Short mmCIF file of C-alpha atoms and ligand atoms in Angstrom, two decimals:
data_model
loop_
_atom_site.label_atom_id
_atom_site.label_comp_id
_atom_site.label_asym_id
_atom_site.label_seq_id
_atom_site.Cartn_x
_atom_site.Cartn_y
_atom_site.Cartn_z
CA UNK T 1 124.60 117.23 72.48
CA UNK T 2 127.98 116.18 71.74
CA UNK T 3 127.84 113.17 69.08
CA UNK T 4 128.77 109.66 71.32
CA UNK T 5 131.11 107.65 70.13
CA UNK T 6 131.14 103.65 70.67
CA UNK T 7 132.92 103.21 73.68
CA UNK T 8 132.29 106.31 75.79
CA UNK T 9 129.81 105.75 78.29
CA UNK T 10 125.91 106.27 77.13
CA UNK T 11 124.61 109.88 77.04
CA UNK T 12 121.71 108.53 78.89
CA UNK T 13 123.50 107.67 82.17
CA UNK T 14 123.07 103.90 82.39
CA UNK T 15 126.86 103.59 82.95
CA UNK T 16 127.15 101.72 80.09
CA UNK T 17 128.93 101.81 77.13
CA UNK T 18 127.17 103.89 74.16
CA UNK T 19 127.50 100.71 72.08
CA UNK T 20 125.83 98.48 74.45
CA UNK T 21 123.07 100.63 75.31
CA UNK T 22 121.53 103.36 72.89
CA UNK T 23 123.41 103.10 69.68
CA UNK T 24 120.98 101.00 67.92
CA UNK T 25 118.21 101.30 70.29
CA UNK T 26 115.88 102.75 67.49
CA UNK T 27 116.26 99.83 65.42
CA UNK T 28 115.20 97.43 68.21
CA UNK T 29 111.55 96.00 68.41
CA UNK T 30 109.48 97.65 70.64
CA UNK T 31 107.94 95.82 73.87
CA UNK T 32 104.09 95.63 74.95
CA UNK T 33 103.24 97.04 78.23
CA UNK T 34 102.80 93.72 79.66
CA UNK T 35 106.35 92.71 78.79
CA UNK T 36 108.15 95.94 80.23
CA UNK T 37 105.94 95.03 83.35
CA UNK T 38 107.13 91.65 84.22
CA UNK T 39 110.73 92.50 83.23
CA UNK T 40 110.64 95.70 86.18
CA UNK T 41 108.88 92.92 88.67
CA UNK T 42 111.26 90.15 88.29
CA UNK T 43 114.26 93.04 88.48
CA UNK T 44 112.24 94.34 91.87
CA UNK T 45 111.88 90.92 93.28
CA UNK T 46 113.46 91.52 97.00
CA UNK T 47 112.72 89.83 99.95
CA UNK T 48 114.21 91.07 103.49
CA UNK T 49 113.37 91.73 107.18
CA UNK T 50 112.76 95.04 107.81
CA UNK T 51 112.87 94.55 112.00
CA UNK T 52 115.26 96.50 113.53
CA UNK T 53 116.48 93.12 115.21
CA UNK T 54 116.86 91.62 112.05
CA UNK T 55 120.11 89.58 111.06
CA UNK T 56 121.26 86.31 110.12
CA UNK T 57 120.87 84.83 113.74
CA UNK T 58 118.23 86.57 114.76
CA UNK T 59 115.71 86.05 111.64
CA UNK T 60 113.77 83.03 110.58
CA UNK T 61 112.43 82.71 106.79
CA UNK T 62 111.01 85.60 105.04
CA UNK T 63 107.62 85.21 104.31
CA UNK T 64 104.81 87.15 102.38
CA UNK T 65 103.88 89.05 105.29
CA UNK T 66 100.24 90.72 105.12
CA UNK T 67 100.54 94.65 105.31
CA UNK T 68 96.77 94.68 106.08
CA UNK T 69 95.52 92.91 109.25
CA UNK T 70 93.93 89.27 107.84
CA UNK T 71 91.64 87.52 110.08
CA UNK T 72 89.83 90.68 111.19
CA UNK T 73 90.05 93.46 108.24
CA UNK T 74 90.74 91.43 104.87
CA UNK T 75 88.41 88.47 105.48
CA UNK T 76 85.77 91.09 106.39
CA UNK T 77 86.08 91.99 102.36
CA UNK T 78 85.95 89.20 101.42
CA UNK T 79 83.25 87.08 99.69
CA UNK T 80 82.15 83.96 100.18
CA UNK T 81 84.92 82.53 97.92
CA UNK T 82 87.22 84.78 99.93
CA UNK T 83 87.99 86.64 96.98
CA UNK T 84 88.52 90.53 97.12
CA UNK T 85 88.93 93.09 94.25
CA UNK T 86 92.16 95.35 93.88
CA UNK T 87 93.50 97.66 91.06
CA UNK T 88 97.04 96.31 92.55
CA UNK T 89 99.14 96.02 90.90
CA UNK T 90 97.95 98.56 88.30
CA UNK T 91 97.34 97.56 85.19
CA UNK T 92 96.85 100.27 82.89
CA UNK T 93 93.40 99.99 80.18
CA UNK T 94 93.88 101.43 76.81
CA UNK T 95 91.19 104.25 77.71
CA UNK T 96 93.24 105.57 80.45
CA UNK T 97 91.84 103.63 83.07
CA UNK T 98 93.02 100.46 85.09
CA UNK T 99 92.19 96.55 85.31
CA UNK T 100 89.75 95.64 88.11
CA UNK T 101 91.63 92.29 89.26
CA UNK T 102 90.09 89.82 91.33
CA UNK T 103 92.50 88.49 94.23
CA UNK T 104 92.54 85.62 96.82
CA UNK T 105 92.50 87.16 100.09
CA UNK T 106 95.48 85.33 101.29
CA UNK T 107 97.43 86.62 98.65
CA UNK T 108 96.31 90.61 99.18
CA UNK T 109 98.60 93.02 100.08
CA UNK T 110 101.49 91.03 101.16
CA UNK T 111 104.66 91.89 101.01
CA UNK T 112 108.07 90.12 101.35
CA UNK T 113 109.90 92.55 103.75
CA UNK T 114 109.57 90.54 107.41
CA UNK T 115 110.40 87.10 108.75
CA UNK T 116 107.91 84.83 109.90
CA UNK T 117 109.68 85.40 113.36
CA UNK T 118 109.82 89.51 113.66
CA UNK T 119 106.48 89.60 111.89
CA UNK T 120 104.74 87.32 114.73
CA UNK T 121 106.66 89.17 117.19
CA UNK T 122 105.96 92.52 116.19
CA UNK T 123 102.47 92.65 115.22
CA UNK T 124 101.28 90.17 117.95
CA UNK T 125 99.05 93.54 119.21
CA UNK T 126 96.93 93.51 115.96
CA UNK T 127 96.84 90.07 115.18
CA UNK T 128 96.67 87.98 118.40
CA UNK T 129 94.26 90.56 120.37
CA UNK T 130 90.65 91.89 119.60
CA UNK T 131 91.86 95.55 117.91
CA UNK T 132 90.56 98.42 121.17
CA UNK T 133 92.22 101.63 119.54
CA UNK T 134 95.22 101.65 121.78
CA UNK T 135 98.02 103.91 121.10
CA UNK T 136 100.23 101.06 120.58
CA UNK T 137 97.64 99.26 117.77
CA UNK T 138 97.48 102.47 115.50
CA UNK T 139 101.09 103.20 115.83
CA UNK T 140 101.61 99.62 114.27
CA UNK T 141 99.44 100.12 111.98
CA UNK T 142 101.10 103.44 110.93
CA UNK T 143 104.33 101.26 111.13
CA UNK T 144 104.00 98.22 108.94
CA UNK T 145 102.42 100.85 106.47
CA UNK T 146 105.46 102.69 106.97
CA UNK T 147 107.65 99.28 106.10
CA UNK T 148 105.85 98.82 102.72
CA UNK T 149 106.07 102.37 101.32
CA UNK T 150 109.96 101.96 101.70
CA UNK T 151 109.70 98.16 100.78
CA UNK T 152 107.67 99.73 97.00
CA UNK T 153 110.57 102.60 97.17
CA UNK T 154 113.19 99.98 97.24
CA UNK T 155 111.62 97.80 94.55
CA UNK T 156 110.87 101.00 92.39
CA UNK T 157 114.55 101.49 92.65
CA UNK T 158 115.73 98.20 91.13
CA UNK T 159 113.06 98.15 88.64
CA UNK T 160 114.04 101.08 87.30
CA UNK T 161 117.44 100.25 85.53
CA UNK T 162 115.55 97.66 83.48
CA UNK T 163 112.98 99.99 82.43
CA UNK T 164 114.98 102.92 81.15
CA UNK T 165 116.59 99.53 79.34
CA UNK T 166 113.40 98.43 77.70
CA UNK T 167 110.60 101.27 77.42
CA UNK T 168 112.58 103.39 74.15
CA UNK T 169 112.99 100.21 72.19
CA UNK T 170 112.27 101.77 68.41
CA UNK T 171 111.81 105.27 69.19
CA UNK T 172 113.79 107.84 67.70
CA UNK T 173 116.34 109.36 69.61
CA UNK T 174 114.65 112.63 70.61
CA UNK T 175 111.73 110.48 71.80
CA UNK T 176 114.56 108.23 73.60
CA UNK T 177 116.55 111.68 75.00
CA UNK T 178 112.24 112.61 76.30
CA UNK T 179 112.15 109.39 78.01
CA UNK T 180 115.41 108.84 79.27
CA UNK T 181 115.02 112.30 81.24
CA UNK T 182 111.56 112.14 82.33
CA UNK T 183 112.80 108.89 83.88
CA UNK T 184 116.34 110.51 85.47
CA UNK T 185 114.07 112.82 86.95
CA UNK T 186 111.63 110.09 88.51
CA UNK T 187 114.47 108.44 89.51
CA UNK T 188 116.03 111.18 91.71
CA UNK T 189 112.79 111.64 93.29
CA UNK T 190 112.82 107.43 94.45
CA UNK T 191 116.47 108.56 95.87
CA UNK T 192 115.01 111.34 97.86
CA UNK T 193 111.75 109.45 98.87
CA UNK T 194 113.73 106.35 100.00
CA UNK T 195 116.21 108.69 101.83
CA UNK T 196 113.19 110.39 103.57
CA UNK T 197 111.37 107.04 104.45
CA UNK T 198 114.15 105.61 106.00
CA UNK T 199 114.86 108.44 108.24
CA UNK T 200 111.38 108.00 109.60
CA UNK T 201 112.06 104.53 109.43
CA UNK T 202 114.65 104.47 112.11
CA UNK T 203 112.66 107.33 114.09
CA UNK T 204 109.80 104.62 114.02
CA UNK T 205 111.89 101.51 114.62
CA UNK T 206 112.98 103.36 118.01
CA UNK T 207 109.76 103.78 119.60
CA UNK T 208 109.25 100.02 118.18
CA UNK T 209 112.07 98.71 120.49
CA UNK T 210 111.36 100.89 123.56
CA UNK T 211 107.55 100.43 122.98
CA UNK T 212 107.31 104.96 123.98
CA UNK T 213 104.72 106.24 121.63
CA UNK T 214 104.75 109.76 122.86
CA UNK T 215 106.34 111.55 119.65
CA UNK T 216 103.41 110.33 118.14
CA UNK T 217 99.91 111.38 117.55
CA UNK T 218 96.90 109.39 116.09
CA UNK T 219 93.17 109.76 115.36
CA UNK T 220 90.36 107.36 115.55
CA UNK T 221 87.46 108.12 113.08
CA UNK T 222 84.85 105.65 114.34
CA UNK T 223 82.50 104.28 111.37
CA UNK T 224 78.88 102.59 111.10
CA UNK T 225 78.11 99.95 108.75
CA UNK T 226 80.31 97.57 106.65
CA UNK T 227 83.70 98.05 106.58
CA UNK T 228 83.69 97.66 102.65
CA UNK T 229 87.32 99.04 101.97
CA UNK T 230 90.77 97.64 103.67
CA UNK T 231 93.72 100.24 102.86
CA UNK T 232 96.83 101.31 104.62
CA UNK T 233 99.75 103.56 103.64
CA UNK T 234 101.69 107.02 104.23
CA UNK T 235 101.03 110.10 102.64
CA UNK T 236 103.14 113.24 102.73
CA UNK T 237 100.23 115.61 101.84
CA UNK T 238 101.64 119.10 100.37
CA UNK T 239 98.13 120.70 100.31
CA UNK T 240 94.61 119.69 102.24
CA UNK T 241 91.49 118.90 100.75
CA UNK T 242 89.94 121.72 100.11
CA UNK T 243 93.68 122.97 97.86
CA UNK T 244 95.48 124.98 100.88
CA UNK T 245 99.15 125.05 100.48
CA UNK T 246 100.79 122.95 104.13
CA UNK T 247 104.12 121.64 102.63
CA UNK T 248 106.38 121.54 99.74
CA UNK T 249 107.77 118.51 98.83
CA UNK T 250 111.38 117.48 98.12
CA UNK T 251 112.49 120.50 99.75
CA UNK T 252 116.14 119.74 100.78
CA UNK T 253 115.87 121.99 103.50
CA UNK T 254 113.49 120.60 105.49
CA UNK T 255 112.33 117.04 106.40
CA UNK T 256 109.05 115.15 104.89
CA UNK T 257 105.69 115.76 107.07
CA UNK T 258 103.98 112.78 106.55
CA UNK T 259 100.06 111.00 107.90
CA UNK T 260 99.65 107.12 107.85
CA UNK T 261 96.57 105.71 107.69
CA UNK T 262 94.92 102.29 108.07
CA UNK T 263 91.39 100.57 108.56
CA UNK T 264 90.51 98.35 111.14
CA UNK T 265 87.31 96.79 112.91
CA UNK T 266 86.68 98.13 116.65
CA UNK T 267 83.28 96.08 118.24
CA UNK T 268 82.22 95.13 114.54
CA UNK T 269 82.04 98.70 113.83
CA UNK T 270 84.91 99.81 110.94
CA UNK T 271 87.65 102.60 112.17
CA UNK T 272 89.85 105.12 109.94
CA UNK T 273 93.06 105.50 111.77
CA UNK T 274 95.74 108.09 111.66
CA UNK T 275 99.64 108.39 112.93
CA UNK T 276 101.46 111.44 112.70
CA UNK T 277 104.84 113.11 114.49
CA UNK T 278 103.43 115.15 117.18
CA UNK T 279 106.05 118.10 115.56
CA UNK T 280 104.43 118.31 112.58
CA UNK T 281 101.74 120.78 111.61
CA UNK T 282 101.12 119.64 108.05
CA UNK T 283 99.00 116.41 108.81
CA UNK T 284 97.44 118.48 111.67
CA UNK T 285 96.18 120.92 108.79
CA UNK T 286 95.36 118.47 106.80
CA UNK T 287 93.05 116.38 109.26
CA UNK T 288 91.75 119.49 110.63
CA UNK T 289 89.90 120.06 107.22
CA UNK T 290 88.47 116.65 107.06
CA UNK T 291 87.06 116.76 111.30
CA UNK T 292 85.35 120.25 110.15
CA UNK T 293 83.33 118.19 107.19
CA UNK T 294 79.60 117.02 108.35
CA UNK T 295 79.46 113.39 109.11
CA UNK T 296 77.81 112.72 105.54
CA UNK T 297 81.14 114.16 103.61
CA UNK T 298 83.41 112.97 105.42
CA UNK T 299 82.20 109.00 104.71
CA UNK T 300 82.16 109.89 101.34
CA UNK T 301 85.68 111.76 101.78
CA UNK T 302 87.56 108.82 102.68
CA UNK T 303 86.36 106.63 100.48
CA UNK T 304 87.72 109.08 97.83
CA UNK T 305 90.83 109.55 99.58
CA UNK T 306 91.59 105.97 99.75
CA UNK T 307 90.98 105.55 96.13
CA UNK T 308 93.66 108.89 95.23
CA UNK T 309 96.29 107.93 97.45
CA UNK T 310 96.70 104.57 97.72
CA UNK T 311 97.27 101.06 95.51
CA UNK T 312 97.82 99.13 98.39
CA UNK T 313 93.12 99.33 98.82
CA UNK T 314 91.46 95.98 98.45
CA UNK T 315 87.37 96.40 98.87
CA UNK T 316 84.67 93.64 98.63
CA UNK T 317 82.60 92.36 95.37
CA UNK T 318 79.31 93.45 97.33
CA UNK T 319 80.29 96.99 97.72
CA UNK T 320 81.89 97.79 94.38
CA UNK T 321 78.94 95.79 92.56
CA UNK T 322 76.29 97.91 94.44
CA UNK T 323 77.61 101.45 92.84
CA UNK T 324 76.45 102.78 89.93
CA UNK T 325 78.52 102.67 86.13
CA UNK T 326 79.74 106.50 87.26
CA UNK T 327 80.59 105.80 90.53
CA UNK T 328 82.93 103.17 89.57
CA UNK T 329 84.02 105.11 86.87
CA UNK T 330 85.10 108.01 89.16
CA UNK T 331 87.00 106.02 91.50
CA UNK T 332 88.59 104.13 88.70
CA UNK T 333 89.64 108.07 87.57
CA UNK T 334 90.86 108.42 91.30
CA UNK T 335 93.32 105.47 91.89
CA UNK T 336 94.68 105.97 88.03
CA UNK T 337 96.11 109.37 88.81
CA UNK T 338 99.57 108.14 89.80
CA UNK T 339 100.85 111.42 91.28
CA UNK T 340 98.23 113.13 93.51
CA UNK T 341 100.42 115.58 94.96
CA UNK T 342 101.41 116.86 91.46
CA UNK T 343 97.82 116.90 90.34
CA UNK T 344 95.93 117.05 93.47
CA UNK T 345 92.33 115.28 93.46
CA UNK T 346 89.06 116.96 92.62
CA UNK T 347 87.24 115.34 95.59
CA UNK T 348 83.18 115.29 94.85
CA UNK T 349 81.80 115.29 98.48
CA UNK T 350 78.63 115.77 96.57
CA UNK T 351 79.19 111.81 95.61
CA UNK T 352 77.30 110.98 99.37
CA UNK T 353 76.23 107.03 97.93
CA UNK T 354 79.52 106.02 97.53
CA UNK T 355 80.70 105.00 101.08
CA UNK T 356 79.76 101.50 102.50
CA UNK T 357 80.18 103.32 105.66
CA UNK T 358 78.23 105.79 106.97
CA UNK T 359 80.43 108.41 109.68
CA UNK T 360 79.24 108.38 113.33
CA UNK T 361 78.80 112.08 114.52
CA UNK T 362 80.77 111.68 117.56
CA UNK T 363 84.79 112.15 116.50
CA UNK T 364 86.67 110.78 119.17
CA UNK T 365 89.95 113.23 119.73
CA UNK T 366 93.01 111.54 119.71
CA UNK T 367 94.48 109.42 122.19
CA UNK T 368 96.96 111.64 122.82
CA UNK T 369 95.67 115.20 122.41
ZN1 LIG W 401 121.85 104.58 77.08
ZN1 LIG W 402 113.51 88.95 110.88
#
């Protein structure tokens, strides 16, 4: 590497001057985790409306809107102090593993990306009705899921500057020039997610407005027991359960197959829920694996792929307290892996106490099929 000099702009790519940025960043005092943590949230702190109506006339105040339904699913998980357990925001143990936080349910998995007005508006099937599995309630569900992904991809995006600014303080500079690329790299791949999300974004906000659900497929896993576990989010899966190859990822050439998923409560009986483009074969793959798994599997299968996909899972005190030291332990292992597709999950189907739920035999095919 060519030796900087003062005023040229940092080799690292911050756009800065070398001066201002890494010429003395080895003598600097390192930060604690912690510290590095709250400087990325207060740089990701963004609030918008994410309806395709949205707009200065058209929007009323932005409000932290709940990305899991809250009078039917969260206050099911809830405990009699309407308290429910997350590992979100992760907060990473010295031992590899993450804090188990304790949340009030009103404040679980909101996020500021709708008004008041567009969220009332455009969620009034899940919240203001009984949920009945229609087409139209899963494809919400798939939706606001949808809305958050980009809404984490856009805040992962701000937060980044500030910690490429903060996380080399007092390393030496090959340790910095190791960090700084790692983090170019990561950062390239929030530019391509983002780009990806918002294309099916757009393709979602359509059949929002004309209310035509055909280009999309969904599945209805019906449940017995306690619900337990309230999740929702969108996976792009790039192999099934069971390790077969169905897409590569960040391919340039071809767009993102994704599968949303969500929980919900049909006649006090918990639901798994699915949303995929009809086009794609990828999630079809991938859910074809987990129909083919005996009833007693596959209850213990989503419970495990809940817990390796997705931060945005809140489950209830009585559940998590009722599972043994190991049990914990392995789902603990589950949600710390922070890139599943890279290093795909072991998933013990052997593990058949874990589920609150128990599968009903009967798979209802999809709505659509
Ligand atoms: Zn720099
Ligand atoms: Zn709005």
């Amino acid at each position: 590497m060519a030796k900087n000099r003062r005023n040229d702009p940092c080799w690292c790519g911050s756009g800065g001057k070398y001066k201002n940025c890494h010429l003395r960043r080895s003598d600097e005092p390192p930060l604690p985790f912690a510290a590095i943590a709250s400087q990325a949230r207060n740089a990701a702190a963004f609030r918008t409306c994410l309806h395709p109506d949205a707009g200065r006339d058209t929007c009323g105040k932005v409000i932290s809107a709940h990305t899991i339904q809250r009078s039917r699913v969260l206050s099911a998980i809830a405990d009699r102090e309407n308290h429910v357990l997350t590992f979100y925001p992760p907060k990473p143990k010295l031992d590899g593993g993450l804090i188990l936080q304790r949340r009030g349910w009103r404040q679980s998995s909101t996020f500021t990306a709708f008004c008041n007005k567009h969220d009332t508006e455009a969620f009034a099937p899940l919240e203001a009705v009984p949920f009945t599995g229609t087409k139209e309630q899963i494809f919400l569900t798939a939706y606001r899921a949808t809305c958050w992904e980009l809404h984490q991809k856009r805040r992962a995006t701000l937060a980044s500057p500030a910690v490429r600014r903060l996380i080399d303080r007092g390393q030496p500079v090959l340790v910095q020039q190791r960090i700084q690329s790692a983090l170019a790299v990561q950062e390239a791949g929030f530019g391509k997610g983002l780009s990806e999300l918002s294309q099916l974004k757009e393709q979602m906000d359509a059949a929002l407005v004309s209310g035509e659900y055909d280009a999309f497929d969904t599945l209805e896993l019906a449940l017995e027991g306690a619900l337990g576990i309230a999740s929702t989010g969108v996976i792009t899966p790039n192999q099934t359960m069971r390790g077969k190859h169905i897409q590569t990822l960040h391919d340039d050439s071809t767009l993102m197959q994704w599968l949303a998923f969500g929980l919900d409560i049909r006649d006090h009986r918990p639901v798994f829920l699915f949303c995929w483009d009809k086009a794609h074969d990828a999630p079809r793959a991938y859910l074809d694996e987990i129909l083919a798994l005996d009833p007693r599997a596959r209850a213990t299968f989503l419970v495990q792929f809940v817990f390796a996909h997705c931060e945005n899972t809140y489950f209830s005190d009585a559940w998590w307290v009722g599972l043994s030291d190991a049990e914990r332990r392995y789902l603990e292992s589950l949600m710390a892996n922070s890139n599943p597709y890279y290093y795909p999950p072991h998933y013990d189907l052997g593990r058949q106490d874990l589920a609150p739920w128990k599968s009903a035999d009967a798979v209802p095919s999809s709505a659509s099929a």
